[in-house]
Structures are given as structure tokens and as C-alpha cells.
Amino acid sequence: MEASHSGGPGRPGEDAPSGGEAREHEAPEEDIFGGGPPALLYLPNDWFDFLADGADPEAARRRYADVIPRLFPNMPGEGHTEIVDGLMLWRDRLWSNGFLTHGVISVPPDDGRAAALWQILVTTMRLPKVNPEIDTTALLKRMIPQSELAFVSHVESYETEMGLGLGVIGRTSLTPPGGLPEDVAEAPQGGMAAALAFAPGAEYGLLVTGISLDPEQDEMLAMLIALIAGKSKLAGGDGEPEGNGAAAPDTGAKELAP
């Protein structure tokens, strides 16, 4: 894992170099995602991040154009170009909406262990006004079974570098855009996890969400989601991380294995 700076959508310096850049974007007032301050993110150092090139779309295209032929060596060049064009549309949509990271972890099967394919998104989130006397975890546990989030099986609160954290885990149907093919009766199940980290009374929190293609990997995915949210920080108005003033996280590499 490593710590890296990423800008929130209200970030100056669109032409700043990647790696520690600040990203500029004005999120619509009604949006709850994006629009927050820059962040110091605690992320895996061995995943593929679609937004790693920051504000430089040409650098992103070159990186995509390098990896796609290696992933699909038997595909004609026209197919590679089509995939890269599609990834650029996706990247631009994420960037313009203030997302900080879209990382992909792919681990092949080895020694009897199942393969892993996880996708993780990180963004800032405008926090609703909540009475501090309300137990948010208990409230969600009561609300989720009657909501569209009924696939969530567990809700848990925990401590984070910013102060508070709220995590959920579950298994959900993975339905592709446009619906299922005619010969498929039921969508496959995947694992999901999400965590929201925030300082008490803050305007914004950091939201981390993830999906695994193997539903049995939901708990491992949830541990990584909780770690990213728990050790990342949003910057305050003076550029310093918000939260309880805890020491900077350990950035030593950690092995990720299914």
C-alpha cells in the first residue's frame, strides 16, 4: 500500500503534474459526490488506476493503449482502439464528476486459490446534516432491509484516521448495461463493500466502494475497502489533513492475495 495525494473536484491547478496534483472541477450544487477537498489516499501500489494520469488525457490514452494489446494479444488492432476509446469515455466521465480513483486489482489463480478481480472507486461525498445523538449504524440496520440496499448483509462502525467510519458488506447481482442476454435467466452474484470515513461535523467525507466478481471474496474486499477509507485523509482549508492529528500512515507495500 502507499499514500498518494489526489485532488478533490474543487481543486486548483488543472495542469499540475500527476502524483500529487490538485484537480479542478466545479461539481453541480445538487451533486452529493465530488466537490470536496484534496485527499491523501492510502492505496495499493500494484493495481491499475484509470485516473492515475490526473488531468492529462493523452497520458491516460497512451497508458491504456499500452496495456490493452497485452491483455488481448490475439485481438485485431481495431478492437484495441475501440476498447481504448471506451475506456477514455469512462475515464472522462469519472474525472468530470470528481472521482479520485478507479482502481482494478487482478490476481490470477495460484496454488488452489481462486482468481480475484476487484474494482474500487474513491470519491468525496457531501455529508447530510445528522443529529449527533442518532446512532447512524443502528439506523441503517433498521432501514436497509426495507430499501433497495436489501442485499447489504452487515453494517459496522469503526475508527478511522479522520475520526469516524461506517462500513457495509453484501452480495449483489451483477447485471450488465442493457440487461441480461436472452439465454441467461439470472444475473451472477458478486461481492460488494463500501466505507465512508469522515471527521465529526465535517462537510465532506471520503467514500470508498468496491465490487468483486467472486461473491465469496466479499470479506477480503471489505477489509481492503475499510483499510483505504480508514487510513486516507481529506485536506483541511490550510492543506493539512483533516481528522484527529494522527501520525501519517505506514506506506510500506502490502501483499494482496485472494
PDB file of C-alpha atoms in Angstrom:
ATOM      1  CA  MET A   1       0.000   0.000   0.000  1.00  0.00           C
ATOM      2  CA  GLU A   2       1.102   3.556  -0.492  1.00  0.00           C
ATOM      3  CA  ALA A   3      -0.124   7.026   0.314  1.00  0.00           C
ATOM      4  CA  SER A   4      -0.705   9.353  -2.623  1.00  0.00           C
ATOM      5  CA  HIS A   5      -2.178  12.812  -2.972  1.00  0.00           C
ATOM      6  CA  SER A   6      -5.304  13.211  -5.055  1.00  0.00           C
ATOM      7  CA  GLY A   7      -7.276  16.383  -5.519  1.00  0.00           C
ATOM      8  CA  GLY A   8     -10.949  16.807  -4.842  1.00  0.00           C
ATOM      9  CA  PRO A   9     -13.112  18.370  -7.543  1.00  0.00           C
ATOM     10  CA  GLY A  10     -12.837  21.852  -6.054  1.00  0.00           C
ATOM     11  CA  ARG A  11      -9.092  21.650  -6.671  1.00  0.00           C
ATOM     12  CA  PRO A  12      -6.986  24.362  -8.304  1.00  0.00           C
ATOM     13  CA  GLY A  13      -4.233  23.686 -10.793  1.00  0.00           C
ATOM     14  CA  GLU A  14      -5.699  21.551 -13.589  1.00  0.00           C
ATOM     15  CA  ASP A  15      -2.274  21.436 -15.262  1.00  0.00           C
ATOM     16  CA  ALA A  16      -0.393  20.272 -12.171  1.00  0.00           C
ATOM     17  CA  PRO A  17       1.749  17.127 -12.589  1.00  0.00           C
ATOM     18  CA  SER A  18       0.236  13.777 -11.651  1.00  0.00           C
ATOM     19  CA  GLY A  19       1.192  12.003  -8.436  1.00  0.00           C
ATOM     20  CA  GLY A  20       0.489  14.950  -6.158  1.00  0.00           C
ATOM     21  CA  GLU A  21      -1.735  17.036  -8.335  1.00  0.00           C
ATOM     22  CA  ALA A  22      -4.713  19.148  -7.445  1.00  0.00           C
ATOM     23  CA  ARG A  23      -7.646  18.670  -9.802  1.00  0.00           C
ATOM     24  CA  GLU A  24     -10.073  21.413 -10.729  1.00  0.00           C
ATOM     25  CA  HIS A  25     -13.778  20.802 -11.212  1.00  0.00           C
ATOM     26  CA  GLU A  26     -16.904  22.527 -10.008  1.00  0.00           C
ATOM     27  CA  ALA A  27     -19.492  19.908  -9.102  1.00  0.00           C
ATOM     28  CA  PRO A  28     -23.156  20.867  -9.549  1.00  0.00           C
ATOM     29  CA  GLU A  29     -24.670  22.084  -6.311  1.00  0.00           C
ATOM     30  CA  GLU A  30     -27.167  19.206  -6.178  1.00  0.00           C
ATOM     31  CA  ASP A  31     -24.465  16.541  -6.520  1.00  0.00           C
ATOM     32  CA  ILE A  32     -23.512  14.716  -3.343  1.00  0.00           C
ATOM     33  CA  PHE A  33     -20.423  13.043  -4.858  1.00  0.00           C
ATOM     34  CA  GLY A  34     -17.279  15.008  -5.675  1.00  0.00           C
ATOM     35  CA  GLY A  35     -16.742  18.667  -4.921  1.00  0.00           C
ATOM     36  CA  GLY A  36     -14.754  18.004  -1.763  1.00  0.00           C
ATOM     37  CA  PRO A  37     -11.215  18.974  -0.727  1.00  0.00           C
ATOM     38  CA  PRO A  38      -7.999  17.283  -1.930  1.00  0.00           C
ATOM     39  CA  ALA A  39      -7.116  13.981  -0.297  1.00  0.00           C
ATOM     40  CA  LEU A  40      -4.127  11.988   0.867  1.00  0.00           C
ATOM     41  CA  LEU A  41      -5.165   8.486  -0.216  1.00  0.00           C
ATOM     42  CA  TYR A  42      -3.819   5.227   1.170  1.00  0.00           C
ATOM     43  CA  LEU A  43      -3.910   2.921  -1.863  1.00  0.00           C
ATOM     44  CA  PRO A  44      -2.428  -0.315  -3.201  1.00  0.00           C
ATOM     45  CA  ASN A  45       0.754   0.316  -5.185  1.00  0.00           C
ATOM     46  CA  ASP A  46       0.253  -2.646  -7.518  1.00  0.00           C
ATOM     47  CA  TRP A  47      -3.142  -2.012  -9.080  1.00  0.00           C
ATOM     48  CA  PHE A  48      -4.214  -0.352 -12.326  1.00  0.00           C
ATOM     49  CA  ASP A  49      -5.707   3.078 -11.636  1.00  0.00           C
ATOM     50  CA  PHE A  50      -7.713   4.556 -14.507  1.00  0.00           C
ATOM     51  CA  LEU A  51      -7.230   8.059 -13.060  1.00  0.00           C
ATOM     52  CA  ALA A  52      -3.522   7.842 -12.253  1.00  0.00           C
ATOM     53  CA  ASP A  53      -2.615  10.285 -15.051  1.00  0.00           C
ATOM     54  CA  GLY A  54      -4.538  13.098 -13.440  1.00  0.00           C
ATOM     55  CA  ALA A  55      -5.592  15.917 -15.750  1.00  0.00           C
ATOM     56  CA  ASP A  56      -3.584  14.600 -18.736  1.00  0.00           C
ATOM     57  CA  PRO A  57      -5.952  12.634 -21.016  1.00  0.00           C
ATOM     58  CA  GLU A  58      -3.245  11.961 -23.619  1.00  0.00           C
ATOM     59  CA  ALA A  59      -1.072  10.301 -20.992  1.00  0.00           C
ATOM     60  CA  ALA A  60      -4.074   8.198 -19.975  1.00  0.00           C
ATOM     61  CA  ARG A  61      -4.710   7.160 -23.591  1.00  0.00           C
ATOM     62  CA  ARG A  62      -1.057   6.156 -24.057  1.00  0.00           C
ATOM     63  CA  ARG A  63      -1.198   4.044 -20.904  1.00  0.00           C
ATOM     64  CA  TYR A  64      -4.422   2.342 -21.939  1.00  0.00           C
ATOM     65  CA  ALA A  65      -3.070   1.769 -25.452  1.00  0.00           C
ATOM     66  CA  ASP A  66      -0.037   0.057 -23.942  1.00  0.00           C
ATOM     67  CA  VAL A  67      -1.893  -2.333 -21.644  1.00  0.00           C
ATOM     68  CA  ILE A  68      -4.870  -3.363 -23.819  1.00  0.00           C
ATOM     69  CA  PRO A  69      -2.827  -5.165 -26.542  1.00  0.00           C
ATOM     70  CA  ARG A  70      -1.052  -7.102 -23.796  1.00  0.00           C
ATOM     71  CA  LEU A  71      -4.360  -8.133 -22.287  1.00  0.00           C
ATOM     72  CA  PHE A  72      -5.822  -9.146 -25.670  1.00  0.00           C
ATOM     73  CA  PRO A  73      -2.830 -10.188 -27.830  1.00  0.00           C
ATOM     74  CA  ASN A  74      -4.962 -12.062 -30.391  1.00  0.00           C
ATOM     75  CA  MET A  75      -7.408  -9.236 -30.981  1.00  0.00           C
ATOM     76  CA  PRO A  76      -7.087  -7.107 -34.145  1.00  0.00           C
ATOM     77  CA  GLY A  77      -5.771  -3.594 -33.672  1.00  0.00           C
ATOM     78  CA  GLU A  78      -9.203  -2.117 -34.443  1.00  0.00           C
ATOM     79  CA  GLY A  79     -10.566  -3.899 -31.394  1.00  0.00           C
ATOM     80  CA  HIS A  80      -7.813  -2.470 -29.209  1.00  0.00           C
ATOM     81  CA  THR A  81      -8.633   1.026 -30.427  1.00  0.00           C
ATOM     82  CA  GLU A  82     -12.331   0.541 -29.723  1.00  0.00           C
ATOM     83  CA  ILE A  83     -11.638  -0.605 -26.155  1.00  0.00           C
ATOM     84  CA  VAL A  84      -9.276   2.311 -25.530  1.00  0.00           C
ATOM     85  CA  ASP A  85     -11.879   4.758 -26.843  1.00  0.00           C
ATOM     86  CA  GLY A  86     -14.454   3.258 -24.487  1.00  0.00           C
ATOM     87  CA  LEU A  87     -12.075   3.488 -21.532  1.00  0.00           C
ATOM     88  CA  MET A  88     -11.396   7.135 -22.340  1.00  0.00           C
ATOM     89  CA  LEU A  89     -15.126   7.891 -22.245  1.00  0.00           C
ATOM     90  CA  TRP A  90     -15.364   6.155 -18.868  1.00  0.00           C
ATOM     91  CA  ARG A  91     -12.285   7.936 -17.541  1.00  0.00           C
ATOM     92  CA  ASP A  92     -13.566  11.336 -18.657  1.00  0.00           C
ATOM     93  CA  ARG A  93     -16.932  10.687 -17.002  1.00  0.00           C
ATOM     94  CA  LEU A  94     -15.259   9.778 -13.716  1.00  0.00           C
ATOM     95  CA  TRP A  95     -12.867  12.726 -13.883  1.00  0.00           C
ATOM     96  CA  SER A  96     -15.536  15.301 -14.695  1.00  0.00           C
ATOM     97  CA  ASN A  97     -17.636  14.053 -11.768  1.00  0.00           C
ATOM     98  CA  GLY A  98     -14.828  14.417  -9.266  1.00  0.00           C
ATOM     99  CA  PHE A  99     -13.824  10.810  -8.652  1.00  0.00           C
ATOM    100  CA  LEU A 100     -10.328  10.394  -7.224  1.00  0.00           C
ATOM    101  CA  THR A 101      -9.538   6.783  -8.117  1.00  0.00           C
ATOM    102  CA  HIS A 102     -10.882   3.840 -10.073  1.00  0.00           C
ATOM    103  CA  GLY A 103      -8.505   1.012  -9.306  1.00  0.00           C
ATOM    104  CA  VAL A 104      -8.573  -2.547 -10.621  1.00  0.00           C
ATOM    105  CA  ILE A 105      -6.931  -5.484  -8.838  1.00  0.00           C
ATOM    106  CA  SER A 106      -6.488  -8.645 -10.910  1.00  0.00           C
ATOM    107  CA  VAL A 107      -4.845 -11.718  -9.369  1.00  0.00           C
ATOM    108  CA  PRO A 108      -4.685 -14.979 -11.376  1.00  0.00           C
ATOM    109  CA  PRO A 109      -5.440 -18.323  -9.706  1.00  0.00           C
ATOM    110  CA  ASP A 110      -2.450 -19.860  -7.959  1.00  0.00           C
ATOM    111  CA  ASP A 111      -1.875 -22.942  -5.788  1.00  0.00           C
ATOM    112  CA  GLY A 112      -5.567 -23.680  -5.478  1.00  0.00           C
ATOM    113  CA  ARG A 113      -6.514 -20.096  -4.644  1.00  0.00           C
ATOM    114  CA  ALA A 114      -9.323 -18.525  -6.625  1.00  0.00           C
ATOM    115  CA  ALA A 115      -8.616 -15.737  -9.080  1.00  0.00           C
ATOM    116  CA  ALA A 116      -9.530 -12.219  -7.955  1.00  0.00           C
ATOM    117  CA  LEU A 117     -10.925  -9.340  -9.975  1.00  0.00           C
ATOM    118  CA  TRP A 118     -11.863  -6.340  -7.858  1.00  0.00           C
ATOM    119  CA  GLN A 119     -12.817  -2.810  -8.854  1.00  0.00           C
ATOM    120  CA  ILE A 120     -12.643   0.034  -6.343  1.00  0.00           C
ATOM    121  CA  LEU A 121     -13.863   3.630  -6.656  1.00  0.00           C
ATOM    122  CA  VAL A 122     -12.963   6.520  -4.359  1.00  0.00           C
ATOM    123  CA  THR A 123     -14.666   9.900  -4.226  1.00  0.00           C
ATOM    124  CA  THR A 124     -15.599  12.612  -1.777  1.00  0.00           C
ATOM    125  CA  MET A 125     -19.178  12.806  -0.534  1.00  0.00           C
ATOM    126  CA  ARG A 126     -21.143  15.727   0.835  1.00  0.00           C
ATOM    127  CA  LEU A 127     -22.449  14.652   4.242  1.00  0.00           C
ATOM    128  CA  PRO A 128     -26.076  15.150   5.273  1.00  0.00           C
ATOM    129  CA  LYS A 129     -26.934  17.032   8.430  1.00  0.00           C
ATOM    130  CA  VAL A 130     -27.377  14.392  11.118  1.00  0.00           C
ATOM    131  CA  ASN A 131     -28.304  14.779  14.760  1.00  0.00           C
ATOM    132  CA  PRO A 132     -25.137  13.679  16.645  1.00  0.00           C
ATOM    133  CA  GLU A 133     -27.331  11.829  19.138  1.00  0.00           C
ATOM    134  CA  ILE A 134     -28.591   9.457  16.412  1.00  0.00           C
ATOM    135  CA  ASP A 135     -26.846   6.089  16.178  1.00  0.00           C
ATOM    136  CA  THR A 136     -26.230   6.001  12.417  1.00  0.00           C
ATOM    137  CA  THR A 137     -25.205   2.356  12.416  1.00  0.00           C
ATOM    138  CA  ALA A 138     -28.385   1.255  14.204  1.00  0.00           C
ATOM    139  CA  LEU A 139     -30.476   3.454  11.906  1.00  0.00           C
ATOM    140  CA  LEU A 140     -29.001   1.871   8.782  1.00  0.00           C
ATOM    141  CA  LYS A 141     -29.512  -1.622  10.165  1.00  0.00           C
ATOM    142  CA  ARG A 142     -33.217  -0.839  10.511  1.00  0.00           C
ATOM    143  CA  MET A 143     -33.587   0.914   7.145  1.00  0.00           C
ATOM    144  CA  ILE A 144     -31.572  -1.339   4.803  1.00  0.00           C
ATOM    145  CA  PRO A 145     -33.810  -4.454   4.837  1.00  0.00           C
ATOM    146  CA  GLN A 146     -36.761  -2.367   3.536  1.00  0.00           C
ATOM    147  CA  SER A 147     -34.727  -0.428   0.957  1.00  0.00           C
ATOM    148  CA  GLU A 148     -33.076  -1.060  -2.409  1.00  0.00           C
ATOM    149  CA  LEU A 149     -29.943  -1.891  -0.409  1.00  0.00           C
ATOM    150  CA  ALA A 150     -31.505  -5.071   0.930  1.00  0.00           C
ATOM    151  CA  PHE A 151     -28.510  -7.029  -0.416  1.00  0.00           C
ATOM    152  CA  VAL A 152     -26.358  -5.498   2.350  1.00  0.00           C
ATOM    153  CA  SER A 153     -25.754  -8.160   4.989  1.00  0.00           C
ATOM    154  CA  HIS A 154     -23.638  -6.303   7.559  1.00  0.00           C
ATOM    155  CA  VAL A 155     -23.203  -2.724   8.796  1.00  0.00           C
ATOM    156  CA  GLU A 156     -20.365  -1.732  11.099  1.00  0.00           C
ATOM    157  CA  SER A 157     -18.859   1.444  12.531  1.00  0.00           C
ATOM    158  CA  TYR A 158     -15.135   1.770  13.184  1.00  0.00           C
ATOM    159  CA  GLU A 159     -12.409   4.307  13.913  1.00  0.00           C
ATOM    160  CA  THR A 160     -10.512   5.994  11.056  1.00  0.00           C
ATOM    161  CA  GLU A 161      -7.644   8.455  10.711  1.00  0.00           C
ATOM    162  CA  MET A 162     -10.266  11.184  10.201  1.00  0.00           C
ATOM    163  CA  GLY A 163     -12.266  10.060  13.200  1.00  0.00           C
ATOM    164  CA  LEU A 164     -15.322   8.029  12.229  1.00  0.00           C
ATOM    165  CA  GLY A 165     -16.030   5.259   9.737  1.00  0.00           C
ATOM    166  CA  LEU A 166     -19.105   3.388   8.559  1.00  0.00           C
ATOM    167  CA  GLY A 167     -18.758   0.191   6.537  1.00  0.00           C
ATOM    168  CA  VAL A 168     -21.194  -2.144   4.777  1.00  0.00           C
ATOM    169  CA  ILE A 169     -20.779  -5.519   3.081  1.00  0.00           C
ATOM    170  CA  GLY A 170     -23.061  -7.678   0.981  1.00  0.00           C
ATOM    171  CA  ARG A 171     -23.612  -9.640  -2.222  1.00  0.00           C
ATOM    172  CA  THR A 172     -25.390  -8.125  -5.179  1.00  0.00           C
ATOM    173  CA  SER A 173     -26.467  -9.080  -8.693  1.00  0.00           C
ATOM    174  CA  LEU A 174     -24.074  -8.050 -11.463  1.00  0.00           C
ATOM    175  CA  THR A 175     -26.415  -7.074 -14.277  1.00  0.00           C
ATOM    176  CA  PRO A 176     -24.681  -5.677 -17.391  1.00  0.00           C
ATOM    177  CA  PRO A 177     -25.912  -2.481 -19.094  1.00  0.00           C
ATOM    178  CA  GLY A 178     -28.865  -3.298 -21.323  1.00  0.00           C
ATOM    179  CA  GLY A 179     -29.910  -6.284 -19.243  1.00  0.00           C
ATOM    180  CA  LEU A 180     -29.141  -9.988 -19.428  1.00  0.00           C
ATOM    181  CA  PRO A 181     -28.746 -11.955 -22.668  1.00  0.00           C
ATOM    182  CA  GLU A 182     -31.850 -13.879 -23.724  1.00  0.00           C
ATOM    183  CA  ASP A 183     -30.301 -17.243 -22.814  1.00  0.00           C
ATOM    184  CA  VAL A 184     -29.341 -16.150 -19.279  1.00  0.00           C
ATOM    185  CA  ALA A 185     -32.098 -16.445 -16.680  1.00  0.00           C
ATOM    186  CA  GLU A 186     -30.339 -14.966 -13.651  1.00  0.00           C
ATOM    187  CA  ALA A 187     -27.555 -12.442 -13.169  1.00  0.00           C
ATOM    188  CA  PRO A 188     -24.393 -13.689 -11.451  1.00  0.00           C
ATOM    189  CA  GLN A 189     -23.706 -12.606  -7.884  1.00  0.00           C
ATOM    190  CA  GLY A 190     -20.741 -10.510  -6.864  1.00  0.00           C
ATOM    191  CA  GLY A 191     -19.355  -9.277  -3.570  1.00  0.00           C
ATOM    192  CA  MET A 192     -19.632  -5.615  -2.610  1.00  0.00           C
ATOM    193  CA  ALA A 193     -18.311  -3.424   0.144  1.00  0.00           C
ATOM    194  CA  ALA A 194     -18.326   0.276   0.920  1.00  0.00           C
ATOM    195  CA  ALA A 195     -16.930   2.500   3.630  1.00  0.00           C
ATOM    196  CA  LEU A 196     -17.449   6.156   4.485  1.00  0.00           C
ATOM    197  CA  ALA A 197     -14.765   7.923   6.559  1.00  0.00           C
ATOM    198  CA  PHE A 198     -15.272  11.396   7.978  1.00  0.00           C
ATOM    199  CA  ALA A 199     -14.443  13.777  10.789  1.00  0.00           C
ATOM    200  CA  PRO A 200     -17.258  14.637  13.218  1.00  0.00           C
ATOM    201  CA  GLY A 201     -19.117  17.702  11.958  1.00  0.00           C
ATOM    202  CA  ALA A 202     -17.233  17.807   8.634  1.00  0.00           C
ATOM    203  CA  GLU A 203     -18.950  18.914   5.419  1.00  0.00           C
ATOM    204  CA  TYR A 204     -17.364  16.131   3.353  1.00  0.00           C
ATOM    205  CA  GLY A 205     -16.370  12.533   3.879  1.00  0.00           C
ATOM    206  CA  LEU A 206     -14.419  10.037   1.797  1.00  0.00           C
ATOM    207  CA  LEU A 207     -16.469   7.270   0.177  1.00  0.00           C
ATOM    208  CA  VAL A 208     -14.788   4.038  -0.971  1.00  0.00           C
ATOM    209  CA  THR A 209     -16.822   1.392  -2.822  1.00  0.00           C
ATOM    210  CA  GLY A 210     -15.796  -1.926  -4.332  1.00  0.00           C
ATOM    211  CA  ILE A 211     -17.091  -4.920  -6.293  1.00  0.00           C
ATOM    212  CA  SER A 212     -15.614  -8.405  -6.593  1.00  0.00           C
ATOM    213  CA  LEU A 213     -16.705 -10.827  -9.332  1.00  0.00           C
ATOM    214  CA  ASP A 214     -16.450 -13.715  -6.863  1.00  0.00           C
ATOM    215  CA  PRO A 215     -19.081 -13.265  -4.111  1.00  0.00           C
ATOM    216  CA  GLU A 216     -17.011 -15.459  -1.781  1.00  0.00           C
ATOM    217  CA  GLN A 217     -14.343 -12.727  -1.728  1.00  0.00           C
ATOM    218  CA  ASP A 218     -16.663 -10.126  -0.199  1.00  0.00           C
ATOM    219  CA  GLU A 219     -14.978 -10.205   3.220  1.00  0.00           C
ATOM    220  CA  MET A 220     -11.451  -9.797   1.802  1.00  0.00           C
ATOM    221  CA  LEU A 221     -12.692  -6.947  -0.385  1.00  0.00           C
ATOM    222  CA  ALA A 222     -14.341  -5.332   2.634  1.00  0.00           C
ATOM    223  CA  MET A 223     -11.072  -5.449   4.596  1.00  0.00           C
ATOM    224  CA  LEU A 224      -9.261  -3.576   1.807  1.00  0.00           C
ATOM    225  CA  ILE A 225     -12.103  -1.063   1.449  1.00  0.00           C
ATOM    226  CA  ALA A 226     -12.044  -0.416   5.199  1.00  0.00           C
ATOM    227  CA  LEU A 227      -8.247  -0.017   5.130  1.00  0.00           C
ATOM    228  CA  ILE A 228      -8.314   2.526   2.296  1.00  0.00           C
ATOM    229  CA  ALA A 229     -11.073   4.553   3.939  1.00  0.00           C
ATOM    230  CA  GLY A 230      -9.579   4.184   7.393  1.00  0.00           C
ATOM    231  CA  LYS A 231      -6.073   5.401   6.554  1.00  0.00           C
ATOM    232  CA  SER A 232      -6.880   8.078   3.942  1.00  0.00           C
ATOM    233  CA  LYS A 233      -7.451  11.722   4.842  1.00  0.00           C
ATOM    234  CA  LEU A 234      -9.155  14.758   3.370  1.00  0.00           C
ATOM    235  CA  ALA A 235      -7.227  18.030   3.485  1.00  0.00           C
ATOM    236  CA  GLY A 236      -8.460  20.963   5.526  1.00  0.00           C
ATOM    237  CA  GLY A 237      -8.563  24.551   4.350  1.00  0.00           C
ATOM    238  CA  ASP A 238      -4.860  25.011   5.106  1.00  0.00           C
ATOM    239  CA  GLY A 239      -3.856  21.974   3.079  1.00  0.00           C
ATOM    240  CA  GLU A 240      -3.284  19.844   6.163  1.00  0.00           C
ATOM    241  CA  PRO A 241      -5.175  16.555   6.590  1.00  0.00           C
ATOM    242  CA  GLU A 242      -8.457  16.769   8.466  1.00  0.00           C
ATOM    243  CA  GLY A 243      -9.056  14.456  11.381  1.00  0.00           C
ATOM    244  CA  ASN A 244      -7.557  13.787  14.765  1.00  0.00           C
ATOM    245  CA  GLY A 245      -3.944  14.708  14.015  1.00  0.00           C
ATOM    246  CA  ALA A 246      -2.779  11.087  13.913  1.00  0.00           C
ATOM    247  CA  ALA A 247       0.622  10.252  12.502  1.00  0.00           C
ATOM    248  CA  ALA A 248       0.978   9.611   8.767  1.00  0.00           C
ATOM    249  CA  PRO A 249       0.106   6.032   7.785  1.00  0.00           C
ATOM    250  CA  ASP A 250       2.699   3.350   7.150  1.00  0.00           C
ATOM    251  CA  THR A 251       3.197   3.264   3.371  1.00  0.00           C
ATOM    252  CA  GLY A 252       5.110   0.003   3.140  1.00  0.00           C
ATOM    253  CA  ALA A 253       3.951  -2.379   0.408  1.00  0.00           C
ATOM    254  CA  LYS A 254       1.411  -4.998   1.486  1.00  0.00           C
ATOM    255  CA  GLU A 255       0.673  -8.230  -0.404  1.00  0.00           C
ATOM    256  CA  LEU A 256      -2.848  -8.568  -1.767  1.00  0.00           C
ATOM    257  CA  ALA A 257      -3.796 -12.213  -2.290  1.00  0.00           C
ATOM    258  CA  PRO A 258      -7.211 -13.873  -2.607  1.00  0.00           C
TER     259      PRO A 258
END
